[in-house]
Structures are given as C-alpha cells and as structure tokens.
Short mmCIF file of C-alpha atoms in Angstrom, two decimals:
data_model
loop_
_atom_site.label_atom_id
_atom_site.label_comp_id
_atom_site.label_asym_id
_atom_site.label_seq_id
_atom_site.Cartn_x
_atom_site.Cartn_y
_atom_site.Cartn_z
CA UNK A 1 86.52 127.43 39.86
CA UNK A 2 89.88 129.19 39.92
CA UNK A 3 92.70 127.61 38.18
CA UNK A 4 96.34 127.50 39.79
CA UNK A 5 97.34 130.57 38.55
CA UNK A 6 94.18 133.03 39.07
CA UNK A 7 95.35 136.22 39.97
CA UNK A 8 92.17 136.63 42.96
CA UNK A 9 93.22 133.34 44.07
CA UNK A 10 93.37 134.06 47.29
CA UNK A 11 90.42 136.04 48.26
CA UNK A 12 88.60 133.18 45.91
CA UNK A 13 89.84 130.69 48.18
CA UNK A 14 89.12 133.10 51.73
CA UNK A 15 85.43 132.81 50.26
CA UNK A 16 84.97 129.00 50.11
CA UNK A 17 83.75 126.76 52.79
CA UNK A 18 86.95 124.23 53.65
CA UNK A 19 84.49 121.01 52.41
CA UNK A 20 84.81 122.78 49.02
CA UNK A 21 88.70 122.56 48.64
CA UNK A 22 88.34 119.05 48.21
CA UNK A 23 86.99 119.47 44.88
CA UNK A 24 90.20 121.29 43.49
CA UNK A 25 92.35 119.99 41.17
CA UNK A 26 95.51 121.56 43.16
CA UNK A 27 96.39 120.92 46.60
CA UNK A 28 95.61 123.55 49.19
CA UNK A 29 96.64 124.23 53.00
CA UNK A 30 95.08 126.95 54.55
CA UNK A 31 96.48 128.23 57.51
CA UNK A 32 96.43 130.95 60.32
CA UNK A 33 99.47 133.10 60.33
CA UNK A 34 101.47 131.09 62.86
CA UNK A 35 101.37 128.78 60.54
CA UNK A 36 98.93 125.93 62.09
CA UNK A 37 97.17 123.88 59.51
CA UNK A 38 93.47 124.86 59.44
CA UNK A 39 92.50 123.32 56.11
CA UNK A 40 94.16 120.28 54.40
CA UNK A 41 92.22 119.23 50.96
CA UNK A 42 92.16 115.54 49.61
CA UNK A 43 94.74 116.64 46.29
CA UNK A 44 97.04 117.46 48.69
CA UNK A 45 96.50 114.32 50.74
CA UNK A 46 96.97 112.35 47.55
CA UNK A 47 100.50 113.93 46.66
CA UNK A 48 101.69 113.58 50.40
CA UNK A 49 99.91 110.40 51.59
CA UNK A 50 99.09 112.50 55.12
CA UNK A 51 95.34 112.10 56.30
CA UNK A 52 93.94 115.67 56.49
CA UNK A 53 93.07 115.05 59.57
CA UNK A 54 95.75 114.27 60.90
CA UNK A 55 97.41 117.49 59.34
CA UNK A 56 94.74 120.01 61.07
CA UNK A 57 96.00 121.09 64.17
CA UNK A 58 99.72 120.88 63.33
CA UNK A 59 102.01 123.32 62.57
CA UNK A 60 102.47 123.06 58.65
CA UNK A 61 106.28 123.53 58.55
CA UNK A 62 107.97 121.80 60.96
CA UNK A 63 104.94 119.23 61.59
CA UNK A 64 103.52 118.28 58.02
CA UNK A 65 105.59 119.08 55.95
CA UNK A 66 109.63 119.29 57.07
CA UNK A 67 110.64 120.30 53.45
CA UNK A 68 109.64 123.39 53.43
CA UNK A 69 110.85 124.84 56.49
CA UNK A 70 113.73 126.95 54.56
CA UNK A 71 113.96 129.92 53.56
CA UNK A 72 112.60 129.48 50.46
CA UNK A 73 109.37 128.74 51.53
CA UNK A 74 108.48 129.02 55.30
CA UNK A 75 111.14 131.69 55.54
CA UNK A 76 108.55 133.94 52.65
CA UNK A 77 105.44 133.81 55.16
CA UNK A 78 107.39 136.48 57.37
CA UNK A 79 106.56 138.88 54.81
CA UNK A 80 103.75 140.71 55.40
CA UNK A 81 102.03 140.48 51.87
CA UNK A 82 103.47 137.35 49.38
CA UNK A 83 102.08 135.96 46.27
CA UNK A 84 104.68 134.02 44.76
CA UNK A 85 105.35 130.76 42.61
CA UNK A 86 108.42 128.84 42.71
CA UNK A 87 109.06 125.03 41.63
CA UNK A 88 110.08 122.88 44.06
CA UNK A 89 110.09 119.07 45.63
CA UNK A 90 107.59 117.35 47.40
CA UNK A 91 108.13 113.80 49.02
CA UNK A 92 105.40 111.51 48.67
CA UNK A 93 106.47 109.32 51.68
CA UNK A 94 110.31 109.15 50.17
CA UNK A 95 109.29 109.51 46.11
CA UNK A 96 110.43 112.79 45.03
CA UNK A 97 107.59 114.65 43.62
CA UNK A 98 108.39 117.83 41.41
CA UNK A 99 105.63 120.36 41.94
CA UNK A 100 104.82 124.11 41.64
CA UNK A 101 104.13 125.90 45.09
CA UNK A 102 102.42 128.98 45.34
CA UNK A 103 102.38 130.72 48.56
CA UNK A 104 99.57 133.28 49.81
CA UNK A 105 99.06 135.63 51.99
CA UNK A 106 97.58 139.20 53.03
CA UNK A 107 95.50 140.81 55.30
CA UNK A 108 93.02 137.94 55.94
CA UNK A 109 93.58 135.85 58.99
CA UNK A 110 94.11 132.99 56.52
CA UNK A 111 97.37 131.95 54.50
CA UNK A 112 97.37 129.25 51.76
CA UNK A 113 100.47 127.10 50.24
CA UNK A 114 98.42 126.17 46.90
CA UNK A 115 100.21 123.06 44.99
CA UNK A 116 100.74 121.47 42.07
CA UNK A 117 101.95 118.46 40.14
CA UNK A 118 104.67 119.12 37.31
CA UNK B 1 95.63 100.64 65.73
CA UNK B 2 94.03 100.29 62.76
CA UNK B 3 96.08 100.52 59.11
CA UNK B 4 95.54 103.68 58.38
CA UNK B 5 96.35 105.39 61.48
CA UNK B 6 99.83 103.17 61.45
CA UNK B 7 100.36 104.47 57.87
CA UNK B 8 99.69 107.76 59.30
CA UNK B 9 102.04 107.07 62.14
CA UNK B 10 104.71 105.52 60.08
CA UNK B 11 104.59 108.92 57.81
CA UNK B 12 104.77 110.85 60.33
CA UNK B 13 108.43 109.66 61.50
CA UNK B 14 109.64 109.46 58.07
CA UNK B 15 108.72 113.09 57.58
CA UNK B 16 110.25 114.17 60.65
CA UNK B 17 113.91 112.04 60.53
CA UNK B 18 115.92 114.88 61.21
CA UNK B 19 118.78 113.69 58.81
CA UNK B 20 118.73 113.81 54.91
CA UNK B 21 118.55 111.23 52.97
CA UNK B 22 118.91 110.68 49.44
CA UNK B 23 119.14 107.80 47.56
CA UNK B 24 120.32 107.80 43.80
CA UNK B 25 121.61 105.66 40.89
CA UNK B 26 125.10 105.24 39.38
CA UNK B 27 124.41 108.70 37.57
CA UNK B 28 122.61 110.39 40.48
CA UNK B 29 119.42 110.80 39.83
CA UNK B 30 117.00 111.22 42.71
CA UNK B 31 115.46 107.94 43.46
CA UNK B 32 114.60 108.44 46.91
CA UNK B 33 114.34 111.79 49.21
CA UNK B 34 113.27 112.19 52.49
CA UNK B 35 111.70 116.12 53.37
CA UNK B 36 114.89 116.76 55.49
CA UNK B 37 117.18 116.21 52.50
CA UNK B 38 114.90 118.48 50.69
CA UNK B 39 114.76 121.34 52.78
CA UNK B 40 118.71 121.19 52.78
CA UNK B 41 119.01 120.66 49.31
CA UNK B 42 116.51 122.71 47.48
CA UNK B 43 118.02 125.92 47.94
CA UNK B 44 121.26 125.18 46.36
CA UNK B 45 119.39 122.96 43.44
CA UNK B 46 117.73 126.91 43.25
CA UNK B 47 119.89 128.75 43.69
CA UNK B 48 121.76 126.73 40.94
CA UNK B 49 119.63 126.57 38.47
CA UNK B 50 118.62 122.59 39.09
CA UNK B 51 115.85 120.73 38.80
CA UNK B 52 116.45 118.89 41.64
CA UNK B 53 115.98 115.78 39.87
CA UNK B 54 119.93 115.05 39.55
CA UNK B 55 122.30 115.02 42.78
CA UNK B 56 125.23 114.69 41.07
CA UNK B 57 124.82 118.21 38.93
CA UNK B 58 124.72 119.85 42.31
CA UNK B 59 127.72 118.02 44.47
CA UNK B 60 129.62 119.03 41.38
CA UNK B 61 128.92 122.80 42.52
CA UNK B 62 129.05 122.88 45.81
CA UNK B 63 131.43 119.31 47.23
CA UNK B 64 133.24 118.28 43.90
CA UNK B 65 135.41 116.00 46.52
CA UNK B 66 132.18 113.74 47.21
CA UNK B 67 132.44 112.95 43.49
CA UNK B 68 135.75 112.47 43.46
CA UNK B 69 136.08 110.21 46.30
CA UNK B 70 132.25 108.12 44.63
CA UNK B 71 134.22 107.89 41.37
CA UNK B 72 137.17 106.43 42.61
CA UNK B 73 135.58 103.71 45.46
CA UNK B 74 136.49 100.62 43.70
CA UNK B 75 133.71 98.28 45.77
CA UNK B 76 130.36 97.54 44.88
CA UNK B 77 129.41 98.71 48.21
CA UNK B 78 130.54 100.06 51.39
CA UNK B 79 130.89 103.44 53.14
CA UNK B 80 132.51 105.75 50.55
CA UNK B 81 132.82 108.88 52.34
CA UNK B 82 132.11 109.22 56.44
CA UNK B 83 130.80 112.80 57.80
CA UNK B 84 132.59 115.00 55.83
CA UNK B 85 131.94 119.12 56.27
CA UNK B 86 131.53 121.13 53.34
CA UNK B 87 130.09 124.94 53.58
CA UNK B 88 127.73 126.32 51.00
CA UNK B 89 126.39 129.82 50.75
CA UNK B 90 122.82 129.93 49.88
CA UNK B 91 122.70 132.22 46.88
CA UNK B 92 122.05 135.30 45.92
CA UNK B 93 118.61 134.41 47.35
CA UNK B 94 120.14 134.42 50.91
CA UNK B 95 123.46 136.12 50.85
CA UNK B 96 123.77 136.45 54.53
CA UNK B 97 123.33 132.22 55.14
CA UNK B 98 126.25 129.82 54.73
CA UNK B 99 124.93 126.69 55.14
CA UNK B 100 127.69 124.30 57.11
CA UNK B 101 126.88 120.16 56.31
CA UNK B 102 128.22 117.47 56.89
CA UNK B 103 127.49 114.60 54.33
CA UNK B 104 127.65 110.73 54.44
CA UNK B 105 128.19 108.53 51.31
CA UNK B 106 127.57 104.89 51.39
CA UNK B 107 127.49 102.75 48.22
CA UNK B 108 124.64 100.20 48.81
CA UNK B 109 124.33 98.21 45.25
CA UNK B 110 126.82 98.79 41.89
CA UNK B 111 124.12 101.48 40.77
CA UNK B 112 122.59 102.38 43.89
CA UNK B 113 124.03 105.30 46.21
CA UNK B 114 122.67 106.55 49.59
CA UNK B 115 123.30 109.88 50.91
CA UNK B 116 122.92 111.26 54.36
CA UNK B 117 123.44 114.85 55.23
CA UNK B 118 123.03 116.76 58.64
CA UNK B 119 122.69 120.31 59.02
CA UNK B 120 125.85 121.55 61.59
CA UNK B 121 125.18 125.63 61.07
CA UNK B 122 124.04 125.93 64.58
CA UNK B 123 127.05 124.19 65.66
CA UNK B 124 129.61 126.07 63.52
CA UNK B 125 128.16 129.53 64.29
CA UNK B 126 128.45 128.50 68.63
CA UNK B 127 131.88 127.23 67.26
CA UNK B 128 132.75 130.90 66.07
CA UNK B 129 131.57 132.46 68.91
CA UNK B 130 133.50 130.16 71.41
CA UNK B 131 136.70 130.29 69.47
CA UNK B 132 136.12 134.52 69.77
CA UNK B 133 135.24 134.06 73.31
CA UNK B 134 138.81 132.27 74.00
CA UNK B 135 140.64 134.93 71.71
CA UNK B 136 139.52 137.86 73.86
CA UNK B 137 140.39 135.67 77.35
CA UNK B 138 144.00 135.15 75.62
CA UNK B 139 143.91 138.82 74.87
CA UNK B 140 143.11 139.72 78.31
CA UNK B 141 144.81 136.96 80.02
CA UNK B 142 147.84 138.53 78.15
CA UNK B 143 147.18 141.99 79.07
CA UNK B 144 147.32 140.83 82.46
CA UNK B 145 150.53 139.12 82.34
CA UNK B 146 152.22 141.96 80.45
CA UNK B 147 150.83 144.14 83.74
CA UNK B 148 151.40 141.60 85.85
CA UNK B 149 154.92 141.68 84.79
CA UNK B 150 155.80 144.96 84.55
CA UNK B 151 153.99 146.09 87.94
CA UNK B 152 156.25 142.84 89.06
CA UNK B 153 159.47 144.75 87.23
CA UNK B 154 158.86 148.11 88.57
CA UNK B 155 158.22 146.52 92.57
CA UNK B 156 161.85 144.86 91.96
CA UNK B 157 163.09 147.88 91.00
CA UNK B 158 161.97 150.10 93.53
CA UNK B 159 163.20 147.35 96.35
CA UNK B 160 166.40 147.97 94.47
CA UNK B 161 166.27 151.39 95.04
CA UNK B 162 165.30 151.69 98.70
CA UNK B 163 168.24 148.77 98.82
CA UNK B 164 170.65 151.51 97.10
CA UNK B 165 169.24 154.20 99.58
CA UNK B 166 169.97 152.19 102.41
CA UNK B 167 173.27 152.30 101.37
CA UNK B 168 173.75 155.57 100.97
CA UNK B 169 172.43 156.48 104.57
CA UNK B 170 175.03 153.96 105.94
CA UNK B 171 177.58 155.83 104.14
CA UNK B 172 176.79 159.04 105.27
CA UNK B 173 176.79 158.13 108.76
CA UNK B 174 179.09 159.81 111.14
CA UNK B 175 182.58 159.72 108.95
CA UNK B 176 183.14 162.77 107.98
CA UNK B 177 181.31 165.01 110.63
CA UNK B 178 182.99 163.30 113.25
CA UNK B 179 186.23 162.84 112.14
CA UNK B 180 186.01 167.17 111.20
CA UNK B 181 184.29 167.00 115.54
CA UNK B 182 187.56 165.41 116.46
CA UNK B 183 189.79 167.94 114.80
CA UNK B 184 188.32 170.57 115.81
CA UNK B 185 189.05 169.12 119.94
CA UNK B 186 192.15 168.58 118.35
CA UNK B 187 192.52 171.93 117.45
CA UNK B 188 191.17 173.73 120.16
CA UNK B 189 192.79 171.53 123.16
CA UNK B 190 196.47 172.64 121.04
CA UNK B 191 195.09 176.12 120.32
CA UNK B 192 198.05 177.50 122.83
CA UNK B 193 200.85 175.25 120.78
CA UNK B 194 199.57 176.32 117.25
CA UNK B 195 199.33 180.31 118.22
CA UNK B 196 203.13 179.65 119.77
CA UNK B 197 203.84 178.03 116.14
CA UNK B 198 201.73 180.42 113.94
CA UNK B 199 200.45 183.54 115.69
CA UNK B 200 197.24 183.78 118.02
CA UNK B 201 195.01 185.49 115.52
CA UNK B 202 195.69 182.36 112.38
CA UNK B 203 195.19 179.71 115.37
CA UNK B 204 192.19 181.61 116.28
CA UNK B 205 191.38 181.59 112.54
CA UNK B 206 191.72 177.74 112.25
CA UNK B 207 189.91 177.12 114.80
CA UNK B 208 186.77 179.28 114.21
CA UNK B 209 187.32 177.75 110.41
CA UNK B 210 187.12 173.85 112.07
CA UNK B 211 184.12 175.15 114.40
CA UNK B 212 182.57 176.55 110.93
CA UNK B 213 183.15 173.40 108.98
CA UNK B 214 182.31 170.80 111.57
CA UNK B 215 178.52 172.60 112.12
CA UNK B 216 178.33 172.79 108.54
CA UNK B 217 179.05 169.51 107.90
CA UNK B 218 176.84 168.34 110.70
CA UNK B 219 173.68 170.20 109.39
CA UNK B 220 174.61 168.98 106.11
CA UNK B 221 174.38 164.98 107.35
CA UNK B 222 171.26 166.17 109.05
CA UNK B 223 169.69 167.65 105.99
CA UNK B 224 170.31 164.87 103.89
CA UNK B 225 169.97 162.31 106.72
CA UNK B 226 166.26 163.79 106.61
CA UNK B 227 166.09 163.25 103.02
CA UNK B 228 167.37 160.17 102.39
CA UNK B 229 164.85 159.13 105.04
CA UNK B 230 162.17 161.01 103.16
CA UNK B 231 162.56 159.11 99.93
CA UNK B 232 162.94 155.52 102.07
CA UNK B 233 159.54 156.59 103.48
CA UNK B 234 158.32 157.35 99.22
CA UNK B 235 159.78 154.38 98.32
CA UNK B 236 157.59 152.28 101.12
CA UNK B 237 154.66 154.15 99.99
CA UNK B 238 155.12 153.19 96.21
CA UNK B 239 155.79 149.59 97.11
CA UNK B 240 152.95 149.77 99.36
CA UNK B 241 150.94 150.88 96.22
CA UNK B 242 152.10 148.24 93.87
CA UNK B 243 151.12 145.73 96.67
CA UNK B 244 147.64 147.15 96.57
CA UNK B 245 147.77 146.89 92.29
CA UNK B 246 148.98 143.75 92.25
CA UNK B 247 145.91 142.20 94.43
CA UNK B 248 143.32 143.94 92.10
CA UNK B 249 145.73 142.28 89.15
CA UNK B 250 145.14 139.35 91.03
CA UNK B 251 145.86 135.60 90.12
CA UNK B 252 145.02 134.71 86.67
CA UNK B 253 144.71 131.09 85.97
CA UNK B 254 146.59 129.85 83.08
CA UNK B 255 150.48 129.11 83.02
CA UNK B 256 153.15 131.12 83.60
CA UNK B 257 155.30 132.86 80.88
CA UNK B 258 158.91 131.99 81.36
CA UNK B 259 160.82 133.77 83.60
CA UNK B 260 164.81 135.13 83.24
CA UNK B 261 166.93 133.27 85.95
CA UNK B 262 169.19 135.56 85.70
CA UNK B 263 166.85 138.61 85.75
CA UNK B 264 165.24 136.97 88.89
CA UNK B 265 168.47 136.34 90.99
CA UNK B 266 169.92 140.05 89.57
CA UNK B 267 166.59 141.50 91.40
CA UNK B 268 167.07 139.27 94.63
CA UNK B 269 170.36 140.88 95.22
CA UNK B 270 169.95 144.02 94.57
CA UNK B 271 166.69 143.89 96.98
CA UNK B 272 169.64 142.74 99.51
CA UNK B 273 172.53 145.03 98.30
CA UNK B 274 172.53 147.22 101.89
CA UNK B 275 172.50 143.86 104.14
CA UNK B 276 175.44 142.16 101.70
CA UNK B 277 177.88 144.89 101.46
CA UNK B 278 177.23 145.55 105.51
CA UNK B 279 178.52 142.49 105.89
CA UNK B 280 181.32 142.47 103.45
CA UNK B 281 179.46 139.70 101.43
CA UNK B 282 180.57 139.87 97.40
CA UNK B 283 178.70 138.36 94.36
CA UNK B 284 180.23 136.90 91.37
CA UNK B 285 179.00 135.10 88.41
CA UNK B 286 180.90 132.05 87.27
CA UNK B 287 180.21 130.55 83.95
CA UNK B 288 180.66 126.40 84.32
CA UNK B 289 180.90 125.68 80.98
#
C-alpha cells in the first residue's frame, strides 16, 4: 500500500481496481479530467458524510464538494501536469475539518484529489 | 425516502448554500463553516499564513472595521454589521484576482458570532465595465455637442454673412451709376451752353470724361453686382452643407448645455440685418437694472 505521500502515487492508484480504494487510510476521488467524480472511497465518505454513491456521477467541484472550487484547488487541475500538497479545510456537514489535500494529475485519463486528516 | 437518502439530501443543500457562513466564539475561532465560506476564505487564511482555524486573525488583515464595529456592539445579540463591501486581493498566489465581498455580522449568544459573506466580484467587475461604458457615451455625447455647437456657430455666422452681403448689394444698387447717367444727359443736353462758357473742345472734353466715367462705373456695379451674387450663391452652398452635417450630427438624447441669450438673439439679428435696416428698423440694448 502507498502511504499519502508516495512519490508513484498516482500511477499506484491508476493501477487499482476502484473496490480497492476503500481500503486506504486517506480519502481518494478519482476523476476524469472534466472533473466528474468516477471514484469516491469510504475514508473520504467518513470525513464528508456524502454517500459515494451519491458522489459518482457529479461534478466534484461545484457538486460535491463547493470548497474547493477556488483557485487554490480546482483552479490547479487546469494545469496540464500537477502533483502538489497544500493544507486546507474540509467541512464535515458544517464542522471544520483541517486536512492535507494532494492533487494529481498527468497523462492518464484519471485525476485524483487524495486527502487527509491533520 | 428512507434516512439515509434524506441525510444525503439534507447534505447536499448545505454543501451547495451559495452564501458563507461561519460561525465563531467570542475570540473567533471557527466553530462552524459551511464549504461556501471556505472556498471564500481559504485563500486569504493562505495567502496569510493562517490556519484557518481563527477568523478573527484574518478580518484583522483584510476588514479591520468588522472588528471594530464586533468590539464595540454593546448587546448580547443582534445584527452587528449589515452587508458591508470590503475588497481583498488574493495573494501573491493570484495577483491578478481581487476578490470583492460583502460580509454580514450578527451576534447570536454573548460568545457566539455568525458570519455570512457573499461573493459580489462578478458584480463589481459588470459594475466597472458599465461605469466605462457611460464614460465613453459622456465622452462622445460631448464630442457631439461641442460639434453640434460649433457647426451650430459657424451656420449663424455664415447667415450673418449672406445677411451683411445682402446689404452690400442693396447699397450698390443704382446710386452712383445713375446719378453719374444723369449728369452726363445733363451734360450733353447743355453741351452748347458749357462750350459758349468754356470753349467747344473742354465741353467736348467733359463730356467724353462723364460718358467715360458713367460706363465705367456701370461695368464696375456689374462686375461686382456679379460677385456679390457669386458669394450669396457660396454662402447658400455652405449653409446648404452644414444642413447636410448637422442631420448626420443628428439628435443626441441627453440635455442641453446652456445656451447664451444674448449670443442667441445677437445671431437672430444679424441673420435679419438686410430686412431691418431696409426698413429703417434699429436695435438697442437696454439694461433694466
């Protein structure tokens, strides 16, 4: 298993089946480049309190997840190639949640916003 | 519907109230925060160095007034503060953003604090480009009074002129050719008197010199009969012309700069100047008072 901060994270990640994410200690979204939610594991579900299913389908930032549709975040998945980490807020309903975010993408069709609990 | 699709439901319209909304304590630390409230927020908690955990530490930064006016509300609760704008820049992180809010305070407990901010960038950029919008239709709508004016100046003063060169053509009707006509019938129906008085050959002399003078003076009031009628004929073509400018000027809506009286009534009678004097009319100013 690859930890938060694995440097291959995401071709790791472009190698698992979806079912598998739910294992993972982090939160993960996978999604196509537009930005529509194709994966939604149960870590992130837990920080959030949004079914996965519900979240699949949607588009992540302006759908699931309203807080991140900034330039700090939704604004970086323009670039064509990003790997970054920044801390940041989650709301868990209306509980502030402080959390690392670390945003992938690259060539594959997939992008990932991997989380984390501070 | 079951629980946990009303749960689902329920989250769905809290994450997507398009307001923020914090909630905080009596020294500002987060309590509650909805996701709008953090995608406003977070990049000036950033872009600050903050955790985010303390709203205070940032509205000390970027809206010191909000403090200000929390500080000094002496009741235990009530609205504090009611849609005030402040502007923020995002950073170094986003030079080219100022972020335009407009933020909410009401004071729900003695240590309890509820924020509510809305996002008016949109709003403020259409406001820009409206307010540039109206100063280039002043600009223009100036330009066209100025041309308006002057092409309005300039028709007055050619009226004037063909008024003035109306005149002129009255006075150089007739007076002196035929008065010079009539001496020389004078002259030549007393040519036998004058030679008795001053020889044949000098009243032959004066009146060859009458003949000469009278058909010079009579080609003279022709030539310049022909050219005072030339320039009325210019001067009917250049008001003709300004006619033709002023439709394309055309009417601009809008009011009216103020006008000279004065100027106004100077140019109606000098448009009339031929017709008064004709009729032996004069013009005077008299001051009342």
């Amino acid at each position: 298993m690859h930890n938060f901060e694995a440097p291959d994270l995401h071709q790791w990640l472009d190698g698992q089946r979806t079912a598998n994410f739910d294992h993972l200690p982090y939160g993960v979204v996978q999604m196509d480049h537009s930005g529509t939610v194709l994966a939604y594991n149960a870590t992130e579900s837990s920080y959030t309190g949004v079914d996965p299913q519900q979240a699949i389908g949607k588009h992540f930032f302006t759908e699931i997840a309203p807080c991140t549709n900034n330039f700090l975040v939704a604004g970086k998945y323009n670039e064509a190639a990003l790997d970054e980490i920044i801390d940041y807020i989650f709301t868990y309903v209306l509980k502030p949640t402080p959390v690392r975010l670390r945003m992938l993408k690259g060539e594959s069709p997939n992008m990932y916003l991997v989380v984390q609990k501070r | 519907m079951d629980i946990q699709a009303q749960t689902q439901q329920m989250l769905s319209i809290i994450y997507q109230i398009p307001v923020g909304i914090v909630q905080t304590d009596d020294q500002g630390t987060v309590q509650e925060m909805n996701a709008m409230a953090i995608q406003y927020l977070m990049p000036h908690f950033i872009a600050n160095q903050l955790t985010g955990e303390n709203l205070f530490d940032l509205l000390a930064i970027v809206f010191p007034h909000a403090l200000e006016a929390l500080s000094n509300y002496p009741k235990s609760s009530g609205n504090i503060l009611q849609q005030e704008r402040f502007s923020v820049t995002q950073g170094s992180q986003n030079p080219a953003t100022e972020q335009h809010l407009i933020l909410t305070i009401n004071r729900l407990a003695e240590k309890s604090f509820l924020f509510i901010l809305d996002d008016l960038t949109e709003l403020y950029k259409k406001e820009q480009e409206l307010f540039a919008i109206q100063q280039e239709q002043a600009v223009e709508r100036g330009k066209f009074e100025v041309i308006s004016g002057v092409l309005h100046d300039i028709g007055n003063a050619v009226v004037g002129f063909g008024s003035y060169l109306t005149k002129v053509k009255q006075l150089s009707k007739g007076n002196d050719a035929t008065m010079l006509s009539k001496l020389a019938q004078f002259v030549k129906a007393n040519e036998a008197a004058i030679s008795q008085a001053i020889g044949v050959p000098k009243a032959q002399a004066m009146v060859q010199l009458i003949d000469g003078l009278k058909a010079k003076q009579e080609d003279h009031m022709v030539k310049m009969e022909k050219a005072i009628t030339d320039q009325m004929n210019i001067v009917t073509h250049v008001k003709d012309v300004l006619n033709i400018q002023r439709q394309y000027i055309g009417s601009e809506s809008g009011e009216r700069s103020l006008v000279s009286l004065r100027g106004i009534i100077n140019d109606a009678l000098a448009m009339q100047l031929a017709t008064l004097e004709k009729r032996n009319i004069a013009i005077r100013w008299i001051r009342l008072s």
